[in-house]
Tab-separated table of C-alpha atoms in Angstrom:
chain	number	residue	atom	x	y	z
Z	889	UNK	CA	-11.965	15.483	11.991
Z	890	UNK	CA	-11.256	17.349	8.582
Z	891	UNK	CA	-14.290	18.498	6.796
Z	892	UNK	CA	-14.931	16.641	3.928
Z	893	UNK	CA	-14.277	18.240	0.316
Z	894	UNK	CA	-16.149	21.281	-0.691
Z	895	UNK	CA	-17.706	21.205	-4.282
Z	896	UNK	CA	-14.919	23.142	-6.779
Z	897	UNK	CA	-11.961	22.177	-5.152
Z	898	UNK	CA	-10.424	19.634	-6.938
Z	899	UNK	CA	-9.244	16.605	-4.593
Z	900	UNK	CA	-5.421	15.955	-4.620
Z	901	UNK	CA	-4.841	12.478	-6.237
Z	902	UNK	CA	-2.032	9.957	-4.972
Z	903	UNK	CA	-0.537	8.176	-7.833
Z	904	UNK	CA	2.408	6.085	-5.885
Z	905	UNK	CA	3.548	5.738	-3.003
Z	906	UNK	CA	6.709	4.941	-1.937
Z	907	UNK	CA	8.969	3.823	1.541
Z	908	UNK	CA	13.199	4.695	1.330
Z	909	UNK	CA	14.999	3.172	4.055
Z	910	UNK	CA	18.264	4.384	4.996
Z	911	UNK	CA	20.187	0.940	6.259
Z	912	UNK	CA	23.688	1.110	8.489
Z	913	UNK	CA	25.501	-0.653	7.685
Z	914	UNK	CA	27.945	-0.347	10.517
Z	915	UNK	CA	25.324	-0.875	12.707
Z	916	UNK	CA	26.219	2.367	14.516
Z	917	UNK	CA	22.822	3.913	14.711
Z	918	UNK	CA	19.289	2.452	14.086
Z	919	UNK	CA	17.746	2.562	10.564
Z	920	UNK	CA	15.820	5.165	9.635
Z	921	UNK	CA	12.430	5.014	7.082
Z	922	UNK	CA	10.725	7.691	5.271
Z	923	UNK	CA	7.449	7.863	3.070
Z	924	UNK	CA	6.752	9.544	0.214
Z	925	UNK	CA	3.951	9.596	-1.860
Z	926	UNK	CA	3.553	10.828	-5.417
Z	927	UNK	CA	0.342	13.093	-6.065
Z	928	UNK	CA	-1.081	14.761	-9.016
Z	929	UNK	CA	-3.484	17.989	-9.037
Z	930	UNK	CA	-4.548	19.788	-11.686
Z	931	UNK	CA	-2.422	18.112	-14.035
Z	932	UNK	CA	0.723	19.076	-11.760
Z	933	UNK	CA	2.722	16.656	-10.179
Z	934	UNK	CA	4.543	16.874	-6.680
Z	935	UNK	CA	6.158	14.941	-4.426
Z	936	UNK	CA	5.457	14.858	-0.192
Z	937	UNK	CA	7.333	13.263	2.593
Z	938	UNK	CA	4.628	11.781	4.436
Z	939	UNK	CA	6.420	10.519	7.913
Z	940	UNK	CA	5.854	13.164	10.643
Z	941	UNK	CA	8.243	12.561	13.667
Z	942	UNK	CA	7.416	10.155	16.161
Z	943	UNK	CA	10.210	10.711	17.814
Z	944	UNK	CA	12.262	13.884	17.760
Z	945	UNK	CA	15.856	11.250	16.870
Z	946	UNK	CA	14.486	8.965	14.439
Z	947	UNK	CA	12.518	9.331	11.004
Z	948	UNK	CA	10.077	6.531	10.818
Z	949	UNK	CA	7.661	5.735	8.339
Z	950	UNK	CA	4.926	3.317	9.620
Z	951	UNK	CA	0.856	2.577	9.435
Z	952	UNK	CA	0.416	4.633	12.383
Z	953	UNK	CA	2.155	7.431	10.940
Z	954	UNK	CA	-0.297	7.450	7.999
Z	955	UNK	CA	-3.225	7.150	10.228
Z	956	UNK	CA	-2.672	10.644	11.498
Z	957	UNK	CA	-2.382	11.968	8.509
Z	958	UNK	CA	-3.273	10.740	4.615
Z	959	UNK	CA	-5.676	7.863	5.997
Z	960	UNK	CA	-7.851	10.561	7.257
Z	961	UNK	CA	-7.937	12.581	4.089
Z	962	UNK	CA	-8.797	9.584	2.196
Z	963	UNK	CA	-11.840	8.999	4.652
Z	964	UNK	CA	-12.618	12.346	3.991
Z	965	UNK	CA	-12.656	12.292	0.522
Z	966	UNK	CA	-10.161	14.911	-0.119
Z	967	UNK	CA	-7.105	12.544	-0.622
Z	968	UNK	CA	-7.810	10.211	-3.812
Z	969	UNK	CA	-6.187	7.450	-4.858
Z	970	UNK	CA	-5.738	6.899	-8.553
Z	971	UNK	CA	-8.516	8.825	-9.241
Z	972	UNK	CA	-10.453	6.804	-7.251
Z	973	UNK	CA	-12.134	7.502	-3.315
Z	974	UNK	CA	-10.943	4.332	-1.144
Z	975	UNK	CA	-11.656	2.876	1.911
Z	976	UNK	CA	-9.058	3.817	4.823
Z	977	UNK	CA	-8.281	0.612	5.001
Z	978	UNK	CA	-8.045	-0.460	1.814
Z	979	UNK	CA	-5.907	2.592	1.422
Z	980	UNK	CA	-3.402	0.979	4.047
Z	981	UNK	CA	-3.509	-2.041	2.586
Z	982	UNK	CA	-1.407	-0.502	-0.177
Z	983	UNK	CA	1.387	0.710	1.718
Z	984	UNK	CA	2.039	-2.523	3.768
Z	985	UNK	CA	4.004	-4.081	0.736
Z	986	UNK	CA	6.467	-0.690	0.561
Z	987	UNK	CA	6.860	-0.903	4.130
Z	988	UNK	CA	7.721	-4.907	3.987
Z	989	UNK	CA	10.046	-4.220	1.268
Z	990	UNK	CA	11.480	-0.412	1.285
Z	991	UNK	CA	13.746	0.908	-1.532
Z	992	UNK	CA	17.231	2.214	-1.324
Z	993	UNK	CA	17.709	6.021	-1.463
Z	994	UNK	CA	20.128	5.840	-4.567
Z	995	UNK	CA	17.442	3.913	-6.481
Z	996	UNK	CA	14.896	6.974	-6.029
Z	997	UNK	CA	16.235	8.952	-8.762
Z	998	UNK	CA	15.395	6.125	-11.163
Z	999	UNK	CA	11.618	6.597	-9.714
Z	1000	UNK	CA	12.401	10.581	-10.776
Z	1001	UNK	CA	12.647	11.498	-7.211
Z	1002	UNK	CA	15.017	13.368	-5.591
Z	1003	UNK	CA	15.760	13.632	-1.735
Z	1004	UNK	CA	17.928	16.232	0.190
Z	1005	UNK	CA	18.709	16.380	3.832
Z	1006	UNK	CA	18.728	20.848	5.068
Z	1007	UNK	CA	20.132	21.939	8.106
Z	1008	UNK	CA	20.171	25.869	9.669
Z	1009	UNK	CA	21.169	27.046	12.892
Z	1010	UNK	CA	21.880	30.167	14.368
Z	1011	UNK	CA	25.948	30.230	14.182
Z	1012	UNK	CA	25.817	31.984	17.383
Z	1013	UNK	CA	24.134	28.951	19.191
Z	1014	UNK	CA	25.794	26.190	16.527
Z	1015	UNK	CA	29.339	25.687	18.380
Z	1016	UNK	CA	27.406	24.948	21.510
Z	1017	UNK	CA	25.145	21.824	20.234
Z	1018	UNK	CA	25.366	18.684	20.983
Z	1019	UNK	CA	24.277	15.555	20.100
Z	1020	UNK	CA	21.316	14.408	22.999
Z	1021	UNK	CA	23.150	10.862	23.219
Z	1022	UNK	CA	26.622	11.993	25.080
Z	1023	UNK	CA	28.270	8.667	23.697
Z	1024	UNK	CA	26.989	9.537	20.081
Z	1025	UNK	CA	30.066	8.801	17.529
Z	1026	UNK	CA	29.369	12.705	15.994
Z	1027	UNK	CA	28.679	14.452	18.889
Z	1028	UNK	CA	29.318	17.657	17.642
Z	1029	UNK	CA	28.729	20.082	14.867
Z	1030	UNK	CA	32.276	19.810	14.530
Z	1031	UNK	CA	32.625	16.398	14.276
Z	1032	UNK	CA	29.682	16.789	11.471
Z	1033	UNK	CA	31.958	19.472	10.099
Z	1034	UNK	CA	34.609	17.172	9.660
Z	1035	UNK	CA	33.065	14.512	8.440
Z	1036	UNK	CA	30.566	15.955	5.732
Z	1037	UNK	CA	33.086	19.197	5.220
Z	1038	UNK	CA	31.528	19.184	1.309
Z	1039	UNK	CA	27.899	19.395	2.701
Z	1040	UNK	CA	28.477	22.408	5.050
Z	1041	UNK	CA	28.307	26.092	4.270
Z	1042	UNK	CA	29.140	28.482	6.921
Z	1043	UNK	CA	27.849	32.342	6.506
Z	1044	UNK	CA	27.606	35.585	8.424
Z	1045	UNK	CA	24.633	34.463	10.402
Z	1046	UNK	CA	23.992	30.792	9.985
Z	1047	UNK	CA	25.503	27.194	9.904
Z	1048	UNK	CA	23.770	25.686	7.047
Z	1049	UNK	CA	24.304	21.988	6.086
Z	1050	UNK	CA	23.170	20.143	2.863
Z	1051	UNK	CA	23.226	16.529	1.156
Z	1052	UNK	CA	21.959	14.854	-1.112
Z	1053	UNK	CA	20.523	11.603	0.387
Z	1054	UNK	CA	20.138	9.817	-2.777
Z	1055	UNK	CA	23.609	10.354	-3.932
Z	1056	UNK	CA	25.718	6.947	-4.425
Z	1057	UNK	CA	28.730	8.194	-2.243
Z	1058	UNK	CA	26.099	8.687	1.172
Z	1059	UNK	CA	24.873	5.371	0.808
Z	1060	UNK	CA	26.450	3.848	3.488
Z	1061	UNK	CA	26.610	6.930	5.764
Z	1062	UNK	CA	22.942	8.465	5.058
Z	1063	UNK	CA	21.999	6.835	8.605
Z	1064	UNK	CA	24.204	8.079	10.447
Z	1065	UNK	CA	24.295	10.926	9.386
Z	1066	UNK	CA	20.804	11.724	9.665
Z	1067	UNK	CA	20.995	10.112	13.355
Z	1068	UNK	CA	23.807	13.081	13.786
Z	1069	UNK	CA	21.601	15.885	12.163
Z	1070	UNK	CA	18.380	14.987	13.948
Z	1071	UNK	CA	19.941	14.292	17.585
Z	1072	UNK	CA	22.292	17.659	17.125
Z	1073	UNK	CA	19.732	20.370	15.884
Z	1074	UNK	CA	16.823	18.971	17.917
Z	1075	UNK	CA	17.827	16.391	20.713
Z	1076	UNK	CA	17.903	18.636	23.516
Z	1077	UNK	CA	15.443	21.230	22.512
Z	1078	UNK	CA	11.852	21.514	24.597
Z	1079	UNK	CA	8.717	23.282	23.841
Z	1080	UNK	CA	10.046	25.875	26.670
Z	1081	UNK	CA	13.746	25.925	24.684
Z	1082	UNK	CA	12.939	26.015	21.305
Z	1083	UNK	CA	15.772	27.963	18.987
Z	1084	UNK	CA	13.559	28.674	16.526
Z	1085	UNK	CA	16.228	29.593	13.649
Z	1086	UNK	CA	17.482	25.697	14.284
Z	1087	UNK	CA	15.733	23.401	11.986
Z	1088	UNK	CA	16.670	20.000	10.213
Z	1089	UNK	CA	14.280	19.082	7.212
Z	1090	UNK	CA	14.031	16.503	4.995
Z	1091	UNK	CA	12.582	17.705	1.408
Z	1092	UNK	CA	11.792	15.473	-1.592
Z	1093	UNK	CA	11.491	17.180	-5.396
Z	1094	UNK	CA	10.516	15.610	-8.787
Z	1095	UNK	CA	13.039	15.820	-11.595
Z	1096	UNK	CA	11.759	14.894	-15.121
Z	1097	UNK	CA	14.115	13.533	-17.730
Z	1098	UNK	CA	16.802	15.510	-18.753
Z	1099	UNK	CA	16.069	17.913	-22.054
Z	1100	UNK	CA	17.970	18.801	-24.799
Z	1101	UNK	CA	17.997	22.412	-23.536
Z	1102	UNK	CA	19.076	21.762	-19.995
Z	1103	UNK	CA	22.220	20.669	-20.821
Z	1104	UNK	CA	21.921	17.111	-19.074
Z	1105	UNK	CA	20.909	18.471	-15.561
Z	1106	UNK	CA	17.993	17.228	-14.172
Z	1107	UNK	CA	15.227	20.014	-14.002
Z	1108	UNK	CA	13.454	20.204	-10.139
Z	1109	UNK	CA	9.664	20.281	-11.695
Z	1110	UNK	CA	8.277	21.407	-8.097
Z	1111	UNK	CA	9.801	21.134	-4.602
Z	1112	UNK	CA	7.501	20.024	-1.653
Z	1113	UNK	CA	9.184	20.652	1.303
Z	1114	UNK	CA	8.520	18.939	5.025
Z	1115	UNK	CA	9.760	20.132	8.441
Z	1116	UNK	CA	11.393	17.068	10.100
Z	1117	UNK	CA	9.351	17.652	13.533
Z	1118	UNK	CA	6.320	18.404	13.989
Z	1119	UNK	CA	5.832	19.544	17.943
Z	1120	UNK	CA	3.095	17.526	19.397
Z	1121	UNK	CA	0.003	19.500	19.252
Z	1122	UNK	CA	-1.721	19.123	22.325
Z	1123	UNK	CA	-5.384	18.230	22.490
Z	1124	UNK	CA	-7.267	21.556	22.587
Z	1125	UNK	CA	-10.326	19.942	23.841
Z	1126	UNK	CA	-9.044	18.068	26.619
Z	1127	UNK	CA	-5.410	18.411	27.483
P	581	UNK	CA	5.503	-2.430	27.575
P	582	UNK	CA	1.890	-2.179	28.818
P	583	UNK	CA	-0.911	-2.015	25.651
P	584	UNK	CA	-4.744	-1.768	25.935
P	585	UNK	CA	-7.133	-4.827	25.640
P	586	UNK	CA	-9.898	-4.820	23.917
P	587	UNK	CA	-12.188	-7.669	25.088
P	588	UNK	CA	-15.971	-7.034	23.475
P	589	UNK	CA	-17.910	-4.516	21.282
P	590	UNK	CA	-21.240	-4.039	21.005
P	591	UNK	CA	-22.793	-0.953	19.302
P	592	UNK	CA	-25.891	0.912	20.031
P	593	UNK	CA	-27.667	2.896	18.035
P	594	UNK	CA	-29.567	6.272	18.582
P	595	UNK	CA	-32.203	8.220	16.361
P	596	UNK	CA	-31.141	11.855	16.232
P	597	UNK	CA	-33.596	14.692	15.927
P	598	UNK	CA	-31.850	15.917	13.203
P	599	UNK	CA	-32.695	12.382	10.926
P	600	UNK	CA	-29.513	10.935	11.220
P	601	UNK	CA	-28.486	7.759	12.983
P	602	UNK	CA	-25.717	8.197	15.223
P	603	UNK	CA	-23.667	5.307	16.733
P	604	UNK	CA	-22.000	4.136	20.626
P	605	UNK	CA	-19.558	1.584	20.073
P	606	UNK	CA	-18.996	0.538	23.759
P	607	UNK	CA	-15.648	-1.589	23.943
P	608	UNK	CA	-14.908	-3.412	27.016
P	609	UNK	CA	-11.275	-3.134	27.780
P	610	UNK	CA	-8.225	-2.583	29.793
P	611	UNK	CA	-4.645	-2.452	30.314
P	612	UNK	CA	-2.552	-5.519	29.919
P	613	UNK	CA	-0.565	-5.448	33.382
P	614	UNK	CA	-3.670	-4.321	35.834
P	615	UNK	CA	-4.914	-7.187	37.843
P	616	UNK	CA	-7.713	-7.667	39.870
P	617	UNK	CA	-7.149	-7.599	44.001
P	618	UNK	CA	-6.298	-11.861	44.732
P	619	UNK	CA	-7.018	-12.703	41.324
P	620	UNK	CA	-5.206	-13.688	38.237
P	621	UNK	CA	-7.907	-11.828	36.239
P	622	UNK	CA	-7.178	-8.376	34.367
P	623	UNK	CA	-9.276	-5.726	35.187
P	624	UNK	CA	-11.504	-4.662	32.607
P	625	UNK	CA	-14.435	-2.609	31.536
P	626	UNK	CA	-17.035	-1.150	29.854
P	627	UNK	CA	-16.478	2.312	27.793
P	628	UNK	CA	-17.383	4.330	25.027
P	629	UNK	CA	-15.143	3.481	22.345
P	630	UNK	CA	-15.955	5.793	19.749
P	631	UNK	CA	-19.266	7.571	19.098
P	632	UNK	CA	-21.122	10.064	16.408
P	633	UNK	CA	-21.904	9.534	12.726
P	634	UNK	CA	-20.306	6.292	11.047
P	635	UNK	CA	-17.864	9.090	9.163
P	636	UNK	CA	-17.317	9.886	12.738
P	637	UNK	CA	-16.905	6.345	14.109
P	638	UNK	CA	-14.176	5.438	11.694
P	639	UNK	CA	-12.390	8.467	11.286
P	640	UNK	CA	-11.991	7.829	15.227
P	641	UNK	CA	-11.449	4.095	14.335
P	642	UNK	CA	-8.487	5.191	12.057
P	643	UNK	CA	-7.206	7.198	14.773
P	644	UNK	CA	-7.338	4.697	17.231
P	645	UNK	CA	-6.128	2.187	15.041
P	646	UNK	CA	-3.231	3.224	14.588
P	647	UNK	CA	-1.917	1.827	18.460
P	648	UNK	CA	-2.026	-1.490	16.856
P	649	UNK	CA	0.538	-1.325	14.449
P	650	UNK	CA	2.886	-0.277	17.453
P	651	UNK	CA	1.210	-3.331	19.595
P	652	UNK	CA	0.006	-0.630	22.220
P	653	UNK	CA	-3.624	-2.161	21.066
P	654	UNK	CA	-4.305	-5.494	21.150
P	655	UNK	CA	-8.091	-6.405	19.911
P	656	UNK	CA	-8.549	-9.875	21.927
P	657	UNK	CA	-5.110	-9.487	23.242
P	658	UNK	CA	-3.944	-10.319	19.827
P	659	UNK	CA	-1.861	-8.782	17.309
P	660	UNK	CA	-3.784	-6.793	15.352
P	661	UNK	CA	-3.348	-4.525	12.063
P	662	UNK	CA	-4.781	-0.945	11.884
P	663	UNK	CA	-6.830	-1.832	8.909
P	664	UNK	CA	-7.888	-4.643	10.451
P	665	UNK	CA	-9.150	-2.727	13.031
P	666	UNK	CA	-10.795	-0.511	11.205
P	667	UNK	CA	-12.853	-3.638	9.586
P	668	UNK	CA	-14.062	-4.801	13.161
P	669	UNK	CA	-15.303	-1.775	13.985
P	670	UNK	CA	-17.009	-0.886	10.144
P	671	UNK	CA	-18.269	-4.885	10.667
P	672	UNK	CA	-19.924	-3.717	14.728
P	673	UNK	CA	-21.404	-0.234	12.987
P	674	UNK	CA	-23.820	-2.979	10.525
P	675	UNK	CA	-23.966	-5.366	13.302
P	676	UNK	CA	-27.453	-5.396	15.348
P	677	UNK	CA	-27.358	-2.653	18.298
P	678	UNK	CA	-27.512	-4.399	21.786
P	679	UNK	CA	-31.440	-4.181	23.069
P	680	UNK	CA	-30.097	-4.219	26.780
P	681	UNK	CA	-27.437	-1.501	26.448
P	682	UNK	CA	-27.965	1.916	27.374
P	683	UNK	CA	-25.706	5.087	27.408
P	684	UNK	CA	-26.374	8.816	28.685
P	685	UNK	CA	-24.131	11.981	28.085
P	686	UNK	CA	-21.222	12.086	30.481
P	687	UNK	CA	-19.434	15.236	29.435
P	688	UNK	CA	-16.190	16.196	31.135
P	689	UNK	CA	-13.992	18.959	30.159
P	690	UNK	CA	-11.035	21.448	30.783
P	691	UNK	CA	-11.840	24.149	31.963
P	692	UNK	CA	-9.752	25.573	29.300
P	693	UNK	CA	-12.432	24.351	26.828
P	694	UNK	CA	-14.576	26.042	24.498
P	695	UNK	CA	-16.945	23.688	24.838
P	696	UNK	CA	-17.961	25.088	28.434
P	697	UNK	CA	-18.659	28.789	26.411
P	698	UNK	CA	-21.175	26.923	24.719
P	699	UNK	CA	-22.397	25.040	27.167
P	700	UNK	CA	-22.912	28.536	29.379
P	701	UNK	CA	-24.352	30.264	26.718
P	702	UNK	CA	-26.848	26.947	26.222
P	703	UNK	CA	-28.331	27.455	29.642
P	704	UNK	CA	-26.916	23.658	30.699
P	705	UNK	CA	-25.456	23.671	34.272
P	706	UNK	CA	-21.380	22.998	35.342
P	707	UNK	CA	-20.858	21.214	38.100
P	708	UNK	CA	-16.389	21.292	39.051
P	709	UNK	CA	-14.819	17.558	39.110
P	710	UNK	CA	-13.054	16.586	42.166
P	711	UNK	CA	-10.258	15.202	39.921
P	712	UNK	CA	-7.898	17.147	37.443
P	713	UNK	CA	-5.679	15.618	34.713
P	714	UNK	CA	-2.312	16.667	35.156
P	715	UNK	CA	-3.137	19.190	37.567
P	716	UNK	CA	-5.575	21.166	35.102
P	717	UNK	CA	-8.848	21.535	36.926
P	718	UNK	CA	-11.313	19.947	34.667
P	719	UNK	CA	-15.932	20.727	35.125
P	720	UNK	CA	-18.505	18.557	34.272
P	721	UNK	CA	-21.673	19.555	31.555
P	722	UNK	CA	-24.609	17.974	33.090
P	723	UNK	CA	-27.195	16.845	30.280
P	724	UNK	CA	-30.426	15.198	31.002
P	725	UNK	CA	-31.173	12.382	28.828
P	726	UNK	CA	-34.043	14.301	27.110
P	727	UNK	CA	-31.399	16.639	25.929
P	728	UNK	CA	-28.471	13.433	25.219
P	729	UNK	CA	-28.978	14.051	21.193
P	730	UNK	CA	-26.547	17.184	22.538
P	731	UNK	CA	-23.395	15.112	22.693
P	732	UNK	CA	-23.378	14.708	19.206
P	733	UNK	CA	-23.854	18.149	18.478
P	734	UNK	CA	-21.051	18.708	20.583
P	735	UNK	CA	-18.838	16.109	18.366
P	736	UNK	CA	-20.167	17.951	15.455
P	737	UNK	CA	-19.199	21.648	16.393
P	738	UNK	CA	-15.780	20.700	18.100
P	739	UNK	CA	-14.392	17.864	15.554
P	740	UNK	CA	-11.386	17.277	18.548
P	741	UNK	CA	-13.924	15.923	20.497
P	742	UNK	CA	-13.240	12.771	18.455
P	743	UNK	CA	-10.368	11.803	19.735
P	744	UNK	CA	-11.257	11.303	23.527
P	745	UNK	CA	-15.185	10.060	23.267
P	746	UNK	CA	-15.027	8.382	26.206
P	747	UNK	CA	-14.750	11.987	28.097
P	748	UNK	CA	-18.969	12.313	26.667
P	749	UNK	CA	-20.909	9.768	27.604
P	750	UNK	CA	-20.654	6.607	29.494
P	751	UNK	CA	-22.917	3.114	28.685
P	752	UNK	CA	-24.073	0.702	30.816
P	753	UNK	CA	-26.522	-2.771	30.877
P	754	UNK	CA	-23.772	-4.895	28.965
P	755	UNK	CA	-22.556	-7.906	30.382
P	756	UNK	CA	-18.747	-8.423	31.729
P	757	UNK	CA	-16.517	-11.178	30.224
């Protein structure tokens, strides 16, 4: 159990909370969920994916998720909640309606949110990846290639991929292709075969409105940034 | 899928030399596709469900909670929230401690554990288990009940211990469903 808050630090404070689900359409893959949740500190503002993995295919935000992680923090006192401590389970009480009714992706930059989907891999070990499920529609980096050709970027040492998940034209392929990304960089590794220079993440950034001297573009105001997996951290008590 | 079942609670209470009340919620419970030998009866029993400070007690609620949103907990083989949950057990910390329970330490570790450094350095003796999880050879601290307030100096030296309390002490006097 965390420690609760030491006198002087200031507690982080979670002003909204929000669930994106990316839907397929095609029904070619399975839905995948993620949680975010909006914080303030010091005045600052920032944005966190809160779904750790599950499982090592799928992003899925659910109660349990939170349990490991934010419920905690709010128990301890070091997670508030609009300025407020809370009861754990008051605390889930206010995510069940965001899970019950999750928000598209393109609908997160009206929320000022912003969410991209970052691949790297080794390009010596990239050609040789596959996707875990053999019968998996992009099996392949290549087949990724040649389907998201805009999102890749190919240099000396790496095979780096990027999207933006909120961006109208992904809508109906955001599933899939995180289904693709997850299952290809990290489907068949194990704790004994980890490539460590392979990792997919998911990262979520504020933007605040556009100003006059930005020329229209959206400013990134900070840029929290979570790993997609998490290995399982066995008990060190017990195990 | 098999889940857990969670039958009965009942919580004990214990005076700590240090001036703070610490807390046993024993759960009675088992798996959902274990029957007894000739019967139609699941098997069931008595266990520590979470112990230590109330902090303590829910954070390990939370934690346990969370099974219930995937239905791999079932609180009287029901479907069950994990804030739900988390109200039973907050509701069994205020409820009146069972005067025929009792508990005493039952402290198993790996071998692997810091907890048997301390133990060592304590003076307390370690007696090896005959069983090992998972092949890792696992010892037993034997604590007298004069000396059972050390549990939850255990729990509050090696936070961890949280998450498997039934692997600390063991209770016994409550009645079977």
């Amino acid at each position: 159990m965390r420690q609760p808050t030491t006198a002087g630090s200031t507690p982080v404070n979670e002003i909204d909370r929000l669930v994106v689900r990316f839907p397929d359409p095609r029904r070619r893959c399975w839905d995948h969920t993620l949680g975010l949740a909006i914080d303030e500190r010091d005045g600052q503002k920032s944005v966190s994916v809160v779904t750790t993995m599950p499982e090592r295919t799928r992003l899925a935000m659910s109660l349990a998720v939170l349990c490991d992680t934010r419920v905690l923090q709010v128990h301890d006192g070091d997670l508030l909640v609009n300025g407020r401590a809370m009861r754990p389970e008051n605390y889930l009480d206010l995510w069940q309606p965001h899970l019950k009714s999750p928000i598209e992706a393109c609908d997160l930059p009206a929320r000022g949110v912003r969410l991209r989907a970052r691949v790297q891999l080794r390009l010596s070990k990239a050609r040789e990846r596959t996707h875990v499920w053999s019968q998996y529609r992009i099996g392949s980096l290549a087949q990724l290639e040649a389907e998201f050709e805009r999102c890749v970027r190919v240099n000396e040492d790496f095979w780096c991929f990027e999207a933006d998940l909120c961006d109208p034209a992904l809508v109906e392929d955001s599933a899939e292709l995180l289904s693709a990304l997850l299952g290809i960089v990290h489907g068949h590794d194990r704790s004994d075969n980890i490539d460590a220079a392979a990792w997919c993440s998911v990262e979520a950034s504020l933007v605040t409105a556009p100003s006059p001297t930005s020329m229209g573009t959206n400013e990134v105001q900070e840029v929290r940034q979570a790993r997609a997996f998490e290995h399982w951290t066995e008990m060190e008590l017990f195990a | 899928m098999s889940y857990r079942i969670e039958y009965q609670y009942a919580t004990l209470r214990f005076e700590h030399p240090d001036g703070r009340d610490r807390y046993i919620v024993a759960i009675e419970g088992g798996d959902n596709n274990l029957y007894e030998h000739n019967s139609s009866r699941r098997v069931r029993d008595w266990g520590v469900g979470m112990l230590g400070t109330e902090h303590q007690v829910i954070a390990q609620a939370v934690r346990f909670g969370a099974g219930c949103d995937g239905g791999e907990l079932r609180p009287g083989n029901r479907d069950c929230t994990p804030q739900a949950y988390i109200r039973r057990i907050r509701k069994q910390l205020a409820a009146t401690p069972d005067p025929y329970a009792t508990w005493q330490p039952n402290v198993v570790c790996s071998n692997a554990s810091p907890l048997l450094q301390q133990a060592r350095e304590m003076g307390l003796e370690i007696t090896p288990e005959r069983d090992d999880i998972w092949g890792r050879p696992r010892s037993r601290i034997v604590i007298s009940n004069e000396q059972r307030h050390l549990v939850f100096d255990f729990l509050d030296r090696h936070p961890s211990l949280g998450r498997a309390p039934w692997s600390l002490a063991s209770v016994g006097g409550l009645t079977p469903s």
